[in-house]
Short mmCIF file of C-alpha atoms in Angstrom, two decimals:
data_model
loop_
_atom_site.label_atom_id
_atom_site.label_comp_id
_atom_site.label_asym_id
_atom_site.label_seq_id
_atom_site.Cartn_x
_atom_site.Cartn_y
_atom_site.Cartn_z
CA UNK T 1355 49.21 175.99 186.84
CA UNK T 1356 46.15 175.14 184.77
CA UNK T 1357 42.88 176.74 185.85
CA UNK T 1358 44.60 179.90 187.04
CA UNK T 1359 43.00 181.85 184.18
CA UNK T 1360 39.56 181.45 182.63
CA UNK T 1361 39.39 179.73 179.26
CA UNK T 1362 43.10 178.88 179.26
CA UNK T 1363 42.91 176.05 176.69
CA UNK T 1364 40.67 178.00 174.28
CA UNK T 1365 42.89 181.08 174.70
CA UNK T 1366 45.92 178.97 173.76
CA UNK T 1367 44.17 177.84 170.55
CA UNK T 1368 43.24 181.44 169.75
CA UNK T 1369 46.87 182.48 170.23
CA UNK T 1370 48.10 179.64 168.02
CA UNK T 1371 45.57 180.63 165.35
CA UNK T 1372 44.87 177.06 164.28
CA UNK T 1373 42.44 174.25 165.15
CA UNK T 1374 45.20 171.62 165.36
CA UNK T 1375 47.94 173.17 167.51
CA UNK T 1376 50.37 171.41 169.84
CA UNK T 1377 49.56 172.32 173.47
CA UNK T 1378 52.17 171.63 176.14
CA UNK T 1379 50.94 171.08 179.71
CA UNK T 1380 54.09 171.58 181.75
CA UNK T 1381 54.58 169.94 185.19
CA UNK T 1382 51.25 168.08 185.14
CA UNK T 1383 52.35 166.21 188.30
CA UNK T 1384 52.01 169.43 190.32
CA UNK T 1385 48.26 169.97 189.79
CA UNK T 1386 46.60 171.93 192.57
CA UNK T 1387 43.34 170.88 194.21
CA UNK T 1388 41.47 173.34 196.40
CA UNK T 1389 38.13 175.15 196.96
CA UNK T 1390 38.37 176.82 193.52
CA UNK T 1391 38.02 173.51 191.76
CA UNK T 1392 39.96 170.50 190.56
CA UNK T 1393 41.94 171.04 187.34
CA UNK T 1394 42.46 167.27 187.06
CA UNK T 1395 38.73 166.83 186.48
CA UNK T 1396 38.78 169.49 183.75
CA UNK T 1397 41.84 167.85 182.17
CA UNK T 1398 40.03 164.50 182.01
CA UNK T 1399 37.59 166.11 179.62
CA UNK T 1400 40.38 167.88 177.72
CA UNK T 1401 42.65 164.85 177.23
CA UNK T 1402 40.07 162.11 176.59
CA UNK T 1403 39.75 161.72 172.80
CA UNK T 1404 36.31 160.13 173.28
CA UNK T 1405 34.77 163.28 174.75
CA UNK T 1406 36.97 166.26 173.90
CA UNK T 1407 35.19 166.98 170.60
CA UNK T 1408 32.52 168.68 172.72
CA UNK T 1409 34.75 170.25 175.37
CA UNK T 1410 32.62 172.59 177.50
CA UNK T 1411 34.67 175.69 178.20
CA UNK T 1412 33.31 177.31 181.39
CA UNK T 1413 34.31 180.77 180.27
CA UNK T 1414 32.62 180.70 176.86
CA UNK T 1415 29.90 178.23 177.99
CA UNK T 1416 29.77 176.64 174.55
CA UNK T 1417 31.04 173.21 173.45
CA UNK T 1418 34.28 173.33 171.46
CA UNK T 1419 36.07 170.63 169.45
CA UNK T 1420 39.54 169.80 170.81
CA UNK T 1421 39.88 166.45 169.03
CA UNK T 1422 42.48 167.75 166.54
CA UNK T 1423 44.76 169.19 169.23
CA UNK T 1424 47.98 167.31 170.11
CA UNK T 1425 48.61 167.49 173.88
CA UNK T 1426 52.01 166.83 175.44
CA UNK T 1427 52.27 166.81 179.25
CA UNK T 1428 55.53 166.79 181.20
CA UNK T 1429 56.06 165.42 184.72
CA UNK T 1430 58.96 164.51 187.01
CA UNK T 1431 57.08 161.83 188.95
CA UNK T 1432 54.13 159.67 187.88
CA UNK T 1433 52.78 158.92 191.35
CA UNK T 1434 51.19 162.33 191.89
CA UNK T 1435 49.25 162.34 188.60
CA UNK T 1436 45.64 161.24 189.33
CA UNK T 1437 45.19 157.60 188.10
CA UNK T 1438 42.17 158.46 185.89
CA UNK T 1439 44.28 161.10 184.13
CA UNK T 1440 47.27 158.80 183.81
CA UNK T 1441 45.04 156.19 182.12
CA UNK T 1442 44.40 158.53 179.22
CA UNK T 1443 48.07 159.24 178.59
CA UNK T 1444 50.64 157.46 176.49
CA UNK T 1445 53.67 157.51 178.81
CA UNK T 1446 57.19 157.94 177.42
CA UNK T 1447 59.99 157.53 179.98
CA UNK T 1448 62.96 159.79 179.24
CA UNK T 1449 66.00 158.90 181.38
CA UNK T 1450 68.42 161.55 182.69
CA UNK T 1451 71.45 162.51 180.66
CA UNK T 1452 74.55 160.35 180.87
CA UNK T 1453 77.81 161.95 181.96
CA UNK T 1454 79.06 162.06 178.38
CA UNK T 1455 75.86 163.74 177.15
CA UNK T 1456 76.11 166.37 179.90
CA UNK T 1457 79.72 167.10 178.94
CA UNK T 1458 78.72 167.53 175.27
CA UNK T 1459 75.79 169.82 176.17
CA UNK T 1460 78.05 171.91 178.41
CA UNK T 1461 80.79 172.20 175.78
CA UNK T 1462 78.53 172.95 172.80
CA UNK T 1463 75.76 175.02 174.42
CA UNK T 1464 76.13 176.04 178.06
CA UNK T 1465 79.69 177.43 178.03
CA UNK T 1466 79.24 179.53 174.82
CA UNK T 1467 75.85 180.81 176.09
CA UNK T 1468 77.21 181.83 179.51
CA UNK T 1469 80.34 183.44 178.00
CA UNK T 1470 78.09 185.55 175.78
CA UNK T 1471 75.77 186.49 178.68
CA UNK T 1472 78.75 187.61 180.78
CA UNK T 1473 80.33 189.53 177.91
CA UNK T 1474 83.54 187.49 177.89
CA UNK T 1475 85.30 186.45 174.70
CA UNK T 1476 86.10 182.75 174.37
CA UNK T 1477 89.72 183.77 173.66
CA UNK T 1478 89.92 185.37 177.15
CA UNK T 1479 88.63 182.32 179.07
CA UNK T 1480 89.17 178.67 178.21
CA UNK T 1481 87.31 176.00 180.25
CA UNK T 1482 88.83 172.61 179.48
CA UNK T 1483 86.93 169.33 179.08
CA UNK T 1484 88.63 168.05 182.25
CA UNK T 1485 87.22 170.99 184.25
CA UNK T 1486 83.70 170.38 182.86
CA UNK T 1487 83.96 166.67 183.83
CA UNK T 1488 85.05 167.69 187.34
CA UNK T 1489 82.07 170.06 187.71
CA UNK T 1490 79.67 167.29 186.54
CA UNK T 1491 81.13 164.65 188.90
CA UNK T 1492 82.02 166.66 191.98
CA UNK T 1493 79.77 169.74 192.07
CA UNK T 1494 76.42 168.52 190.69
CA UNK T 1495 74.01 165.65 191.37
CA UNK T 1496 71.06 165.89 188.98
CA UNK T 1497 69.41 164.18 186.01
CA UNK T 1498 69.31 167.38 183.91
CA UNK T 1499 71.81 170.21 183.44
CA UNK T 1500 70.27 173.13 185.36
CA UNK T 1501 72.73 173.09 188.27
CA UNK T 1502 75.58 172.43 185.85
CA UNK T 1503 74.72 175.64 183.99
CA UNK T 1504 74.63 177.60 187.27
CA UNK T 1505 78.04 176.26 188.31
CA UNK T 1506 79.53 177.13 184.90
CA UNK T 1507 78.05 180.64 185.24
CA UNK T 1508 79.71 180.97 188.69
CA UNK T 1509 83.11 180.04 187.23
CA UNK T 1510 82.70 182.57 184.40
CA UNK T 1511 81.59 185.30 186.84
CA UNK T 1512 84.83 184.73 188.75
CA UNK T 1513 86.73 185.56 185.56
CA UNK T 1514 84.44 188.53 184.81
CA UNK T 1515 85.45 190.02 188.21
CA UNK T 1516 89.15 189.65 187.32
CA UNK T 1517 88.55 191.37 183.97
CA UNK T 1518 86.63 194.18 185.71
CA UNK T 1519 89.54 194.61 188.14
CA UNK T 1520 91.82 195.22 185.17
CA UNK T 1521 93.56 191.85 184.86
CA UNK T 1522 94.14 190.86 181.26
CA UNK T 1523 93.77 187.26 180.16
CA UNK T 1524 93.86 184.76 178.78
CA UNK T 1525 92.54 182.77 181.75
CA UNK T 1526 92.32 178.99 181.91
CA UNK T 1527 90.18 176.67 184.05
CA UNK T 1528 91.64 173.19 184.01
CA UNK T 1529 91.58 171.53 187.44
CA UNK T 1530 90.24 171.56 191.00
CA UNK T 1531 92.58 174.39 192.08
CA UNK T 1532 91.02 176.67 189.44
CA UNK T 1533 87.44 175.74 190.45
CA UNK T 1534 87.90 175.94 194.23
CA UNK T 1535 87.98 179.79 194.53
CA UNK T 1536 84.52 180.14 192.92
CA UNK T 1537 82.79 176.80 193.60
CA UNK T 1538 84.37 175.92 196.95
CA UNK T 1539 85.54 172.43 197.99
CA UNK T 1540 84.24 169.32 196.19
CA UNK T 1541 80.58 168.72 197.13
CA UNK T 1542 80.23 165.11 195.98
CA UNK T 1543 82.64 162.20 195.79
CA UNK T 1544 81.85 159.22 193.61
CA UNK T 1545 82.19 155.79 195.15
CA UNK T 1546 85.17 153.92 193.72
CA UNK T 1547 85.23 150.14 193.56
CA UNK T 1548 87.25 148.85 196.51
CA UNK T 1549 89.33 145.74 196.80
CA UNK T 1550 87.52 143.43 199.15
CA UNK T 1551 90.05 141.99 201.55
CA UNK T 1552 87.60 140.12 203.75
CA UNK T 1553 84.45 138.02 203.37
CA UNK T 1554 81.03 139.56 204.07
CA UNK T 1555 81.09 142.52 201.67
CA UNK T 1556 79.56 142.67 198.17
CA UNK T 1557 79.09 145.46 195.62
CA UNK T 1558 75.54 146.31 194.54
CA UNK T 1559 74.12 148.77 192.04
CA UNK T 1560 71.41 151.29 192.83
CA UNK T 1561 69.24 153.55 190.73
CA UNK T 1562 68.74 157.11 191.97
CA UNK T 1563 66.85 160.00 190.42
CA UNK T 1564 70.19 161.55 189.44
CA UNK T 1565 71.69 158.43 187.84
CA UNK T 1566 73.20 155.20 189.09
CA UNK T 1567 75.38 154.56 192.15
CA UNK T 1568 77.38 151.62 193.45
CA UNK T 1569 76.70 150.44 197.02
CA UNK T 1570 78.82 148.36 199.33
CA UNK T 1571 76.71 145.95 201.34
CA UNK T 1572 78.45 144.70 204.48
CA UNK T 1573 77.48 141.77 206.68
CA UNK T 1574 78.99 140.70 209.99
CA UNK T 1575 78.11 138.22 212.72
CA UNK T 1576 78.66 138.27 216.46
CA UNK T 1577 77.68 136.24 219.49
CA UNK T 1578 73.91 136.41 220.10
CA UNK T 1579 70.58 134.66 219.74
CA UNK T 1580 69.82 134.60 216.01
CA UNK T 1581 68.69 138.23 215.57
CA UNK T 1582 68.96 140.07 212.23
CA UNK T 1583 69.88 143.76 212.49
CA UNK T 1584 69.60 146.10 209.47
CA UNK T 1585 71.07 149.62 209.34
CA UNK T 1586 71.67 152.34 206.74
CA UNK T 1587 68.25 154.06 206.49
CA UNK T 1588 66.53 151.23 204.61
CA UNK T 1589 62.91 151.28 203.45
CA UNK T 1590 60.40 148.50 204.09
CA UNK T 1591 60.98 146.74 200.74
CA UNK T 1592 64.73 146.60 201.32
CA UNK T 1593 64.29 145.21 204.86
CA UNK T 1594 62.08 142.47 203.46
CA UNK T 1595 64.73 141.67 200.83
CA UNK T 1596 67.27 141.18 203.63
CA UNK T 1597 64.86 138.85 205.50
CA UNK T 1598 64.30 136.87 202.30
CA UNK T 1599 68.06 136.63 201.68
CA UNK T 1600 68.66 135.29 205.20
CA UNK T 1601 65.79 132.79 204.90
CA UNK T 1602 67.20 131.58 201.56
CA UNK T 1603 70.65 131.04 203.11
CA UNK T 1604 69.13 129.20 206.10
CA UNK T 1605 67.08 127.00 203.78
CA UNK T 1606 70.18 126.12 201.73
CA UNK T 1607 72.56 125.68 204.69
CA UNK T 1608 73.39 122.06 203.83
CA UNK T 1609 74.20 122.82 200.18
CA UNK T 1610 76.43 125.71 201.32
CA UNK T 1611 78.24 123.36 203.77
CA UNK T 1612 77.07 125.39 206.77
CA UNK T 1613 75.91 123.87 210.07
CA UNK T 1614 72.11 124.05 210.11
CA UNK T 1615 72.15 125.76 213.50
CA UNK T 1616 74.62 128.47 212.41
CA UNK T 1617 72.27 131.17 213.75
CA UNK T 1618 71.71 129.49 217.10
CA UNK T 1619 74.38 131.41 219.00
CA UNK T 1620 75.06 134.36 216.69
CA UNK T 1621 73.41 137.56 215.48
CA UNK T 1622 73.76 138.84 211.89
CA UNK T 1623 74.10 142.55 211.09
CA UNK T 1624 73.68 143.89 207.53
CA UNK T 1625 74.74 147.50 206.94
CA UNK T 1626 74.63 149.66 203.83
CA UNK T 1627 76.99 152.66 204.15
CA UNK T 1628 76.02 156.29 203.34
CA UNK T 1629 73.46 156.11 206.14
CA UNK T 1630 72.37 159.71 205.51
CA UNK T 1631 70.64 158.70 202.27
CA UNK T 1632 67.28 156.86 202.47
CA UNK T 1633 67.32 153.69 200.33
CA UNK T 1634 64.51 151.44 199.19
CA UNK T 1635 63.63 148.96 196.49
CA UNK T 1636 64.01 145.23 195.87
CA UNK T 1637 67.12 145.34 193.67
CA UNK T 1638 69.66 144.84 196.47
CA UNK T 1639 68.28 141.36 197.27
CA UNK T 1640 70.89 139.35 195.37
CA UNK T 1641 73.74 141.51 196.75
CA UNK T 1642 72.58 141.02 200.35
CA UNK T 1643 72.33 137.28 199.79
CA UNK T 1644 75.85 137.19 198.30
CA UNK T 1645 77.28 139.22 201.21
CA UNK T 1646 75.63 136.82 203.71
CA UNK T 1647 76.90 133.68 201.95
CA UNK T 1648 80.37 135.24 201.72
CA UNK T 1649 80.33 136.01 205.46
CA UNK T 1650 79.15 132.54 206.50
CA UNK T 1651 81.36 130.50 204.15
CA UNK T 1652 84.45 132.71 204.51
CA UNK T 1653 84.77 133.07 200.73
CA UNK T 1654 85.51 136.57 199.45
CA UNK T 1655 83.34 138.11 196.71
CA UNK T 1656 85.14 139.23 193.54
CA UNK T 1657 85.86 142.95 193.88
CA UNK T 1658 85.36 143.67 190.16
CA UNK T 1659 81.76 142.39 190.01
CA UNK T 1660 78.71 144.49 190.94
CA UNK T 1661 75.21 143.05 190.96
CA UNK T 1662 71.56 143.99 191.00
CA UNK T 1663 68.39 141.91 191.14
CA UNK T 1664 65.41 141.01 193.30
CA UNK T 1665 65.69 137.65 195.02
CA UNK T 1666 63.02 135.07 195.83
CA UNK T 1667 63.02 132.40 198.55
CA UNK T 1668 63.66 129.78 195.85
CA UNK T 1669 66.85 131.58 194.81
CA UNK T 1670 65.48 133.05 191.58
CA UNK T 1671 66.90 136.44 190.62
CA UNK T 1672 64.15 138.61 189.14
CA UNK T 1673 64.63 141.50 186.70
CA UNK T 1674 64.80 145.09 187.95
CA UNK T 1675 64.75 148.51 186.29
CA UNK T 1676 67.23 151.35 185.82
CA UNK T 1677 69.76 149.15 184.01
CA UNK T 1678 71.25 151.92 181.85
CA UNK T 1679 72.03 154.09 184.91
CA UNK T 1680 73.37 151.12 186.87
CA UNK T 1681 75.68 150.00 184.06
CA UNK T 1682 77.03 153.55 183.77
CA UNK T 1683 77.66 153.61 187.54
CA UNK T 1684 79.55 150.33 187.31
CA UNK T 1685 81.58 151.66 184.39
CA UNK T 1686 82.40 154.86 186.28
CA UNK T 1687 83.58 152.87 189.31
#
C-alpha cells in the first residue's frame, strides 16, 4: 500500500492543505517487503514523534516536519506488524459487533441503502427484524457487516427481478422460506446448549475472530495402558492444557475418591467436536479438567453452566481474554 507512489505522505499533506492533518494508514498489517524497499522502515521514521520533525522525504530530498500530524493506522491482526513499528503505536482493541449491533446497523443503514441502490421503494419490500436476525445467525460468520450487506443485497435483487418481470408488490421477507430462494439453505447453525445425560461431557466457551462459540468437550475411557488421546484438530497449547488437566486429576486422585492407579488399565480419550475447525489456546483447560473429573467420578456436569479459564497443575484457574464474546455466546445458547 504505502510506498507505491513517491512522496505519498507529503502528497497527502499537500492535498489536505494543512500542516496538522489526520492521516489514515489503512491495513498496516499488510505491509509489503521486497527489492523495492521496506515501507516499515520508512514508517518508523514517519510515526516516531522523536524523529519525525525532520522526516526525509526521498522524493523531495528535503527534511519536513511531520510532528503535528495525527496518524491512525488500522489492522486486522497485530502479529504481522513489525515489532519496532508496533512499539511506537498506542493500540486500541475494537471488538467485533455484537448480534444486536449488527441487527441495528442492518435495519437503520444497510437495508435503506441497498433498497435505494436497487431502485426499490420501502413500501414495495419489507424485510422484517426476524429475517435480518436469521441472515446474521445462519448466513454470515464475521466480526463486521460486509457479508451481511452482500446477503441483504442478494435478497433485494431477488425482489428486483420479480418487479422487472411485472409482479406488483408489496413483497415481504419474514422467514427461512423467503430467504431460501435467493440465499440457499442455511450455511451456519449455532450450537445450542444440550442436556447432558451422561458423565464425561462439559460445556466450554471459545473466542473466535467472528465472535464467541460454545464447545462441548467430551471425555471417555476404555481398556488400555494409560494413554491419553486427543482429537478435534487441537493446537499445541490446547494439547498441553489437556495434559495438565489429566496430571491435576491424577495428583488429586485421593481427594476425588478415585483409586490412585485408575489409569493403570485404561486409556483416556478427549474429543472436541467440530473437528473441521482448528482450535488452540489455553482457555479450555478448566473445561477439560471438569469433563475428566466428571468421567472418572461418574458425576454429571450441570448442563446450564459453561466455563472458560486456563488451568495450572495446582488447580488455579487463570484469567483469559475474549470475555465479552464468550458471554454473548453463552447467552445465545
